[in-house]
């Protein structure tokens, strides 16, 4: 057990990125961003985890376009989001952790009410067992916008 713990606390290299240890906090939805924008509450939450010694923190899910998820998820849809995410990344990195984000597209699991009445978009028009709604099948344009 001690050797496993010792290995967990050793640095790890991923390409050119070196993590101070192998502890990774995965993305989770906190419901801290009702308008999708980085705010003081979410910065403080992640900063505290970085201060606690986590090697890498993955924030998310981060929506990538207007049909990728609800407004309460972190928004990465356009350049207006850059400043907030830079503040969040700086708060994580100043305590020695690496910062990453989970790019998120809910597909058929999106709720139309969460997307201000818009129909979910997915690879095919197969109803979601989660929402009961049938998404619109993606067009070539939708695919280009999403990738």
N, C-alpha and C. Protein backbone atom coordinates (compact mmCIF):
# COMPACT_ATOMS: atom_id res chain seq x y z
N UNK A 1 0.82 -1.20 0.00
CA UNK A 1 0.00 0.00 0.00
C UNK A 1 0.86 1.26 0.00
N UNK A 2 1.95 1.26 0.76
CA UNK A 2 2.83 2.43 0.81
C UNK A 2 3.46 2.70 -0.54
N UNK A 3 3.83 1.65 -1.28
CA UNK A 3 4.45 1.86 -2.59
C UNK A 3 3.43 2.45 -3.57
N UNK A 4 2.17 2.03 -3.44
CA UNK A 4 1.12 2.59 -4.30
C UNK A 4 0.90 4.07 -3.99
N UNK A 5 0.85 4.40 -2.71
CA UNK A 5 0.69 5.80 -2.31
C UNK A 5 1.90 6.62 -2.76
N UNK A 6 3.09 6.07 -2.61
CA UNK A 6 4.30 6.77 -3.03
C UNK A 6 4.25 7.06 -4.53
N UNK A 7 3.82 6.08 -5.32
CA UNK A 7 3.72 6.27 -6.78
C UNK A 7 2.66 7.33 -7.11
N UNK A 8 1.55 7.30 -6.39
CA UNK A 8 0.47 8.27 -6.62
C UNK A 8 0.97 9.70 -6.42
N UNK A 9 1.89 9.87 -5.52
CA UNK A 9 2.39 11.21 -5.19
C UNK A 9 3.63 11.63 -5.97
N UNK A 10 4.07 10.80 -6.92
CA UNK A 10 5.22 11.16 -7.75
C UNK A 10 4.77 11.92 -8.98
N UNK A 11 5.63 12.77 -9.51
CA UNK A 11 5.29 13.52 -10.73
C UNK A 11 5.01 12.58 -11.91
N UNK A 12 4.23 13.08 -12.85
CA UNK A 12 3.88 12.33 -14.06
C UNK A 12 3.94 13.28 -15.25
N UNK A 13 4.55 12.83 -16.31
CA UNK A 13 4.65 13.64 -17.51
C UNK A 13 3.63 13.15 -18.54
N UNK A 14 2.90 14.10 -19.13
CA UNK A 14 1.97 13.84 -20.22
C UNK A 14 2.42 14.74 -21.37
N UNK A 15 3.13 14.17 -22.33
CA UNK A 15 3.73 14.99 -23.38
C UNK A 15 4.69 15.97 -22.75
N UNK A 16 4.51 17.26 -22.99
CA UNK A 16 5.36 18.30 -22.41
C UNK A 16 4.85 18.80 -21.06
N UNK A 17 3.70 18.32 -20.65
CA UNK A 17 3.09 18.76 -19.39
C UNK A 17 3.54 17.85 -18.25
N UNK A 18 4.10 18.45 -17.21
CA UNK A 18 4.48 17.65 -16.04
C UNK A 18 3.54 17.97 -14.89
N UNK A 19 2.90 16.93 -14.38
CA UNK A 19 2.01 17.06 -13.22
C UNK A 19 2.82 16.83 -11.96
N UNK A 20 2.49 17.55 -10.90
CA UNK A 20 3.25 17.39 -9.65
C UNK A 20 2.97 16.06 -8.97
N UNK A 21 1.85 15.44 -9.30
CA UNK A 21 1.52 14.10 -8.81
C UNK A 21 0.48 13.50 -9.75
N UNK A 22 0.01 12.32 -9.45
CA UNK A 22 -0.91 11.60 -10.34
C UNK A 22 -2.37 11.72 -9.90
N UNK A 23 -2.66 12.67 -9.05
CA UNK A 23 -4.03 12.88 -8.59
C UNK A 23 -4.73 13.82 -9.55
N UNK A 24 -5.79 13.32 -10.17
CA UNK A 24 -6.54 14.10 -11.15
C UNK A 24 -7.98 14.23 -10.67
N UNK A 25 -8.45 15.46 -10.61
CA UNK A 25 -9.85 15.71 -10.27
C UNK A 25 -10.62 15.79 -11.58
N UNK A 26 -11.55 14.87 -11.78
CA UNK A 26 -12.30 14.83 -13.03
C UNK A 26 -13.40 15.89 -13.04
N UNK A 27 -13.91 16.15 -14.23
CA UNK A 27 -14.96 17.15 -14.41
C UNK A 27 -16.24 16.71 -13.71
N UNK A 28 -16.95 17.68 -13.21
CA UNK A 28 -18.26 17.43 -12.59
C UNK A 28 -19.11 18.68 -12.74
N UNK A 29 -20.40 18.49 -12.74
CA UNK A 29 -21.30 19.64 -12.83
C UNK A 29 -21.64 20.08 -11.41
N UNK A 30 -21.39 21.34 -11.10
CA UNK A 30 -21.58 21.86 -9.75
C UNK A 30 -22.81 22.75 -9.62
N UNK A 31 -23.39 23.14 -10.75
CA UNK A 31 -24.53 24.07 -10.76
C UNK A 31 -24.15 25.42 -10.12
N UNK A 32 -22.89 25.82 -10.28
CA UNK A 32 -22.40 27.09 -9.75
C UNK A 32 -22.47 28.21 -10.78
N UNK A 33 -22.80 27.91 -12.01
CA UNK A 33 -22.75 28.92 -13.08
C UNK A 33 -24.09 28.98 -13.80
N UNK A 34 -25.11 29.56 -13.18
CA UNK A 34 -26.44 29.58 -13.79
C UNK A 34 -26.50 30.30 -15.14
N UNK A 35 -25.56 31.22 -15.38
CA UNK A 35 -25.54 31.91 -16.67
C UNK A 35 -24.42 31.39 -17.58
N UNK A 36 -23.73 30.34 -17.13
CA UNK A 36 -22.66 29.75 -17.93
C UNK A 36 -21.32 30.46 -17.83
N UNK A 37 -21.26 31.53 -17.07
CA UNK A 37 -20.04 32.33 -16.97
C UNK A 37 -19.24 31.97 -15.72
N UNK A 38 -17.92 32.00 -15.85
CA UNK A 38 -17.04 31.81 -14.70
C UNK A 38 -17.35 32.92 -13.71
N UNK A 39 -17.47 32.55 -12.43
CA UNK A 39 -17.76 33.53 -11.39
C UNK A 39 -16.89 33.24 -10.16
N UNK A 40 -16.97 34.09 -9.15
CA UNK A 40 -16.13 33.96 -7.96
C UNK A 40 -16.35 32.63 -7.25
N UNK A 41 -17.57 32.15 -7.22
CA UNK A 41 -17.86 30.90 -6.50
C UNK A 41 -17.13 29.71 -7.12
N UNK A 42 -17.17 29.60 -8.43
CA UNK A 42 -16.53 28.45 -9.08
C UNK A 42 -15.01 28.58 -9.04
N UNK A 43 -14.50 29.81 -9.14
CA UNK A 43 -13.06 30.03 -9.03
C UNK A 43 -12.59 29.59 -7.64
N UNK A 44 -13.30 30.01 -6.59
CA UNK A 44 -12.92 29.65 -5.22
C UNK A 44 -12.97 28.14 -5.01
N UNK A 45 -13.98 27.48 -5.57
CA UNK A 45 -14.10 26.02 -5.43
C UNK A 45 -12.88 25.31 -6.00
N UNK A 46 -12.54 25.63 -7.25
CA UNK A 46 -11.42 24.95 -7.89
C UNK A 46 -10.07 25.38 -7.31
N UNK A 47 -9.96 26.64 -6.92
CA UNK A 47 -8.72 27.10 -6.33
C UNK A 47 -8.42 26.35 -5.03
N UNK A 48 -9.43 26.08 -4.24
CA UNK A 48 -9.24 25.34 -2.99
C UNK A 48 -8.75 23.92 -3.27
N UNK A 49 -9.26 23.29 -4.31
CA UNK A 49 -8.80 21.93 -4.66
C UNK A 49 -7.35 21.96 -5.15
N UNK A 50 -6.98 22.98 -5.89
CA UNK A 50 -5.59 23.11 -6.34
C UNK A 50 -4.67 23.35 -5.14
N UNK A 51 -5.11 24.18 -4.24
CA UNK A 51 -4.32 24.46 -3.03
C UNK A 51 -4.14 23.18 -2.21
N UNK A 52 -5.09 22.29 -2.27
CA UNK A 52 -5.03 21.03 -1.52
C UNK A 52 -4.06 20.01 -2.07
N UNK A 53 -3.49 20.24 -3.25
CA UNK A 53 -2.45 19.36 -3.75
C UNK A 53 -2.79 18.54 -4.97
N UNK A 54 -3.95 18.74 -5.56
CA UNK A 54 -4.32 18.00 -6.76
C UNK A 54 -3.32 18.27 -7.89
N UNK A 55 -2.96 17.23 -8.65
CA UNK A 55 -2.01 17.39 -9.74
C UNK A 55 -2.63 18.04 -10.97
N UNK A 56 -3.84 17.63 -11.31
CA UNK A 56 -4.56 18.21 -12.45
C UNK A 56 -6.03 18.32 -12.10
N UNK A 57 -6.62 19.44 -12.49
CA UNK A 57 -8.05 19.67 -12.29
C UNK A 57 -8.69 19.85 -13.65
N UNK A 58 -9.71 19.02 -13.91
CA UNK A 58 -10.47 19.13 -15.16
C UNK A 58 -11.80 19.76 -14.82
N UNK A 59 -12.05 20.97 -15.33
CA UNK A 59 -13.32 21.64 -15.09
C UNK A 59 -14.30 21.26 -16.20
N UNK A 60 -15.56 21.35 -15.89
CA UNK A 60 -16.54 21.03 -16.92
C UNK A 60 -17.85 20.56 -16.33
N UNK A 61 -18.73 20.19 -17.24
CA UNK A 61 -18.58 20.25 -18.66
C UNK A 61 -18.70 21.66 -19.21
N UNK A 62 -18.00 21.89 -20.27
CA UNK A 62 -17.96 23.20 -20.92
C UNK A 62 -18.65 23.11 -22.27
N UNK A 63 -19.75 23.84 -22.42
CA UNK A 63 -20.49 23.80 -23.68
C UNK A 63 -19.71 24.50 -24.78
N UNK A 64 -19.83 23.95 -25.98
CA UNK A 64 -19.03 24.43 -27.10
C UNK A 64 -19.83 25.18 -28.16
N UNK A 65 -21.16 25.04 -28.11
CA UNK A 65 -22.01 25.80 -29.02
C UNK A 65 -23.42 25.87 -28.43
N UNK A 66 -24.33 26.52 -29.13
CA UNK A 66 -25.67 26.76 -28.59
C UNK A 66 -26.52 25.52 -28.39
N UNK A 67 -26.15 24.41 -28.99
CA UNK A 67 -26.96 23.19 -28.86
C UNK A 67 -26.20 22.07 -28.16
N UNK A 68 -25.14 22.41 -27.45
CA UNK A 68 -24.35 21.36 -26.81
C UNK A 68 -24.78 21.06 -25.38
N UNK A 69 -25.59 21.90 -24.79
CA UNK A 69 -26.05 21.67 -23.42
C UNK A 69 -26.76 22.90 -22.90
N UNK A 70 -27.07 22.88 -21.63
CA UNK A 70 -27.83 23.97 -21.02
C UNK A 70 -26.98 25.18 -20.67
N UNK A 71 -27.66 26.26 -20.36
CA UNK A 71 -26.99 27.52 -20.05
C UNK A 71 -26.27 27.47 -18.71
N UNK A 72 -26.61 26.54 -17.82
CA UNK A 72 -25.98 26.48 -16.50
C UNK A 72 -24.60 25.80 -16.52
N UNK A 73 -24.24 25.19 -17.64
CA UNK A 73 -22.91 24.59 -17.79
C UNK A 73 -21.91 25.68 -18.16
N UNK A 74 -20.64 25.48 -17.85
CA UNK A 74 -19.63 26.47 -18.21
C UNK A 74 -19.62 26.70 -19.72
N UNK A 75 -19.63 27.93 -20.12
CA UNK A 75 -19.74 28.33 -21.51
C UNK A 75 -18.35 28.52 -22.13
N UNK A 76 -18.12 27.85 -23.26
CA UNK A 76 -16.88 28.05 -24.04
C UNK A 76 -17.26 28.24 -25.51
N UNK A 77 -18.39 28.88 -25.73
CA UNK A 77 -18.96 28.97 -27.08
C UNK A 77 -18.29 30.00 -27.97
N UNK A 78 -17.68 31.01 -27.37
CA UNK A 78 -17.10 32.08 -28.19
C UNK A 78 -16.04 32.83 -27.39
N UNK A 79 -15.42 33.80 -28.03
CA UNK A 79 -14.32 34.54 -27.42
C UNK A 79 -14.72 35.33 -26.18
N UNK A 80 -16.01 35.59 -25.98
CA UNK A 80 -16.43 36.34 -24.79
C UNK A 80 -16.19 35.53 -23.51
N UNK A 81 -15.89 34.25 -23.64
CA UNK A 81 -15.67 33.37 -22.48
C UNK A 81 -14.20 33.29 -22.08
N UNK A 82 -13.31 33.77 -22.92
CA UNK A 82 -11.88 33.59 -22.71
C UNK A 82 -11.40 34.21 -21.40
N UNK A 83 -11.79 35.43 -21.12
CA UNK A 83 -11.31 36.11 -19.91
C UNK A 83 -11.67 35.33 -18.65
N UNK A 84 -12.91 34.89 -18.53
CA UNK A 84 -13.33 34.13 -17.35
C UNK A 84 -12.56 32.83 -17.19
N UNK A 85 -12.37 32.12 -18.29
CA UNK A 85 -11.64 30.86 -18.22
C UNK A 85 -10.16 31.09 -17.92
N UNK A 86 -9.61 32.21 -18.37
CA UNK A 86 -8.22 32.55 -18.04
C UNK A 86 -8.08 32.80 -16.54
N UNK A 87 -9.04 33.48 -15.95
CA UNK A 87 -9.04 33.73 -14.50
C UNK A 87 -9.11 32.40 -13.76
N UNK A 88 -9.99 31.51 -14.20
CA UNK A 88 -10.13 30.20 -13.57
C UNK A 88 -8.84 29.39 -13.70
N UNK A 89 -8.28 29.34 -14.88
CA UNK A 89 -7.03 28.59 -15.09
C UNK A 89 -5.89 29.16 -14.24
N UNK A 90 -5.79 30.48 -14.16
CA UNK A 90 -4.73 31.11 -13.36
C UNK A 90 -4.89 30.76 -11.87
N UNK A 91 -6.13 30.73 -11.39
CA UNK A 91 -6.38 30.40 -9.98
C UNK A 91 -5.96 28.97 -9.68
N UNK A 92 -6.16 28.07 -10.62
CA UNK A 92 -5.76 26.68 -10.44
C UNK A 92 -4.24 26.55 -10.53
N UNK A 93 -3.65 27.17 -11.54
CA UNK A 93 -2.21 27.01 -11.79
C UNK A 93 -1.33 27.70 -10.74
N UNK A 94 -1.84 28.76 -10.11
CA UNK A 94 -1.00 29.47 -9.13
C UNK A 94 -0.70 28.61 -7.91
N UNK A 95 -1.44 27.53 -7.73
CA UNK A 95 -1.19 26.62 -6.61
C UNK A 95 -0.51 25.34 -7.06
N UNK A 96 0.01 25.32 -8.30
CA UNK A 96 0.81 24.20 -8.76
C UNK A 96 0.07 23.09 -9.49
N UNK A 97 -1.23 23.22 -9.65
CA UNK A 97 -1.99 22.20 -10.38
C UNK A 97 -2.06 22.57 -11.85
N UNK A 98 -2.24 21.58 -12.69
CA UNK A 98 -2.49 21.83 -14.11
C UNK A 98 -4.00 22.01 -14.29
N UNK A 99 -4.38 22.81 -15.26
CA UNK A 99 -5.79 23.07 -15.53
C UNK A 99 -6.16 22.50 -16.89
N UNK A 100 -7.31 21.86 -16.96
CA UNK A 100 -7.84 21.33 -18.21
C UNK A 100 -9.36 21.50 -18.18
N UNK A 101 -10.00 21.27 -19.31
CA UNK A 101 -11.46 21.36 -19.31
C UNK A 101 -12.05 20.22 -20.13
N UNK A 102 -13.26 19.85 -19.77
CA UNK A 102 -14.01 18.83 -20.49
C UNK A 102 -14.92 19.56 -21.48
N UNK A 103 -14.66 19.37 -22.77
CA UNK A 103 -15.56 19.93 -23.79
C UNK A 103 -16.78 19.05 -23.83
N UNK A 104 -17.96 19.65 -23.84
CA UNK A 104 -19.19 18.90 -23.60
C UNK A 104 -20.23 19.14 -24.68
N UNK A 105 -20.78 18.06 -25.17
CA UNK A 105 -21.93 18.12 -26.07
C UNK A 105 -22.86 17.00 -25.65
N UNK A 106 -24.00 17.35 -25.09
CA UNK A 106 -24.91 16.35 -24.52
C UNK A 106 -25.64 15.53 -25.57
N UNK A 107 -25.69 16.01 -26.81
CA UNK A 107 -26.39 15.24 -27.84
C UNK A 107 -27.84 15.00 -27.48
N UNK A 108 -28.29 13.76 -27.63
CA UNK A 108 -29.70 13.46 -27.39
C UNK A 108 -30.10 13.57 -25.92
N UNK A 109 -29.11 13.74 -25.03
CA UNK A 109 -29.43 13.87 -23.61
C UNK A 109 -29.67 15.32 -23.18
N UNK A 110 -29.60 16.25 -24.11
CA UNK A 110 -29.93 17.65 -23.81
C UNK A 110 -31.44 17.78 -23.61
N UNK A 111 -31.82 18.61 -22.68
CA UNK A 111 -33.22 18.94 -22.45
C UNK A 111 -33.57 20.20 -23.24
N UNK A 112 -34.70 20.20 -23.93
CA UNK A 112 -35.09 21.40 -24.67
C UNK A 112 -35.33 22.57 -23.71
N UNK A 113 -35.87 22.32 -22.51
CA UNK A 113 -36.11 23.43 -21.57
C UNK A 113 -34.80 24.06 -21.12
N UNK A 114 -33.73 23.27 -21.05
CA UNK A 114 -32.43 23.81 -20.64
C UNK A 114 -31.76 24.59 -21.75
N UNK A 115 -32.22 24.37 -22.98
CA UNK A 115 -31.64 25.07 -24.13
C UNK A 115 -32.63 26.10 -24.67
N UNK A 116 -33.41 26.68 -23.74
CA UNK A 116 -34.34 27.75 -24.07
C UNK A 116 -35.29 27.36 -25.19
N UNK A 117 -35.78 26.10 -25.14
CA UNK A 117 -36.78 25.63 -26.08
C UNK A 117 -36.24 25.04 -27.36
N UNK A 118 -34.94 25.13 -27.59
CA UNK A 118 -34.37 24.54 -28.81
C UNK A 118 -34.35 23.02 -28.69
N UNK A 119 -34.54 22.37 -29.81
CA UNK A 119 -34.49 20.92 -29.86
C UNK A 119 -33.04 20.45 -29.77
N UNK A 120 -32.83 19.36 -29.07
CA UNK A 120 -31.49 18.78 -28.99
C UNK A 120 -31.02 18.36 -30.37
N UNK A 121 -29.71 18.34 -30.56
CA UNK A 121 -29.10 17.92 -31.82
C UNK A 121 -28.17 16.76 -31.49
N UNK A 122 -28.27 15.69 -32.28
CA UNK A 122 -27.46 14.49 -32.04
C UNK A 122 -27.11 13.85 -33.38
N UNK A 123 -26.20 12.87 -33.38
CA UNK A 123 -25.83 12.23 -34.63
C UNK A 123 -27.02 11.62 -35.39
N UNK A 124 -28.01 11.16 -34.65
CA UNK A 124 -29.21 10.62 -35.31
C UNK A 124 -30.44 10.97 -34.48
N UNK A 125 -31.60 10.90 -35.10
CA UNK A 125 -32.86 11.26 -34.45
C UNK A 125 -33.41 10.06 -33.67
N UNK A 126 -32.70 9.67 -32.64
CA UNK A 126 -33.11 8.56 -31.77
C UNK A 126 -33.48 9.17 -30.43
N UNK A 127 -34.71 8.90 -29.98
CA UNK A 127 -35.19 9.49 -28.73
C UNK A 127 -34.30 9.10 -27.56
N UNK A 128 -34.14 10.03 -26.65
CA UNK A 128 -33.35 9.82 -25.44
C UNK A 128 -34.16 9.07 -24.40
N UNK A 129 -33.58 8.04 -23.83
CA UNK A 129 -34.24 7.33 -22.73
C UNK A 129 -34.19 8.18 -21.47
N UNK A 130 -33.30 9.17 -21.44
CA UNK A 130 -33.15 10.05 -20.28
C UNK A 130 -34.19 11.16 -20.28
N UNK A 131 -34.35 11.85 -21.42
CA UNK A 131 -35.27 13.00 -21.48
C UNK A 131 -36.63 12.66 -22.09
N UNK A 132 -36.68 11.59 -22.87
CA UNK A 132 -37.90 11.24 -23.59
C UNK A 132 -38.08 12.05 -24.85
N UNK A 133 -37.18 12.97 -25.13
CA UNK A 133 -37.28 13.83 -26.31
C UNK A 133 -36.49 13.23 -27.48
N UNK A 134 -36.96 13.52 -28.67
CA UNK A 134 -36.25 13.08 -29.86
C UNK A 134 -35.43 14.25 -30.42
N UNK A 135 -34.13 14.07 -30.57
CA UNK A 135 -33.30 15.15 -31.10
C UNK A 135 -33.43 15.26 -32.61
N UNK A 136 -32.97 16.36 -33.13
CA UNK A 136 -32.86 16.53 -34.58
C UNK A 136 -31.53 15.92 -35.01
N UNK A 137 -31.55 15.18 -36.10
CA UNK A 137 -30.30 14.61 -36.62
C UNK A 137 -29.40 15.73 -37.11
N UNK A 138 -28.13 15.60 -36.82
CA UNK A 138 -27.17 16.63 -37.20
C UNK A 138 -27.00 16.71 -38.72
N UNK A 139 -26.91 17.93 -39.20
CA UNK A 139 -26.59 18.16 -40.61
C UNK A 139 -25.08 18.26 -40.74
N UNK A 140 -24.59 18.32 -41.96
CA UNK A 140 -23.16 18.52 -42.17
C UNK A 140 -22.71 19.84 -41.52
N UNK A 141 -23.56 20.86 -41.62
CA UNK A 141 -23.25 22.16 -41.00
C UNK A 141 -23.14 22.03 -39.49
N UNK A 142 -24.06 21.27 -38.87
CA UNK A 142 -24.00 21.05 -37.42
C UNK A 142 -22.69 20.37 -37.02
N UNK A 143 -22.30 19.39 -37.80
CA UNK A 143 -21.06 18.66 -37.53
C UNK A 143 -19.87 19.58 -37.62
N UNK A 144 -19.83 20.42 -38.65
CA UNK A 144 -18.74 21.37 -38.80
C UNK A 144 -18.68 22.35 -37.64
N UNK A 145 -19.86 22.80 -37.18
CA UNK A 145 -19.92 23.75 -36.06
C UNK A 145 -19.46 23.09 -34.77
N UNK A 146 -19.68 21.81 -34.63
CA UNK A 146 -19.38 21.09 -33.39
C UNK A 146 -17.94 20.63 -33.27
N UNK A 147 -17.33 20.29 -34.41
CA UNK A 147 -15.97 19.71 -34.31
C UNK A 147 -14.88 20.73 -34.06
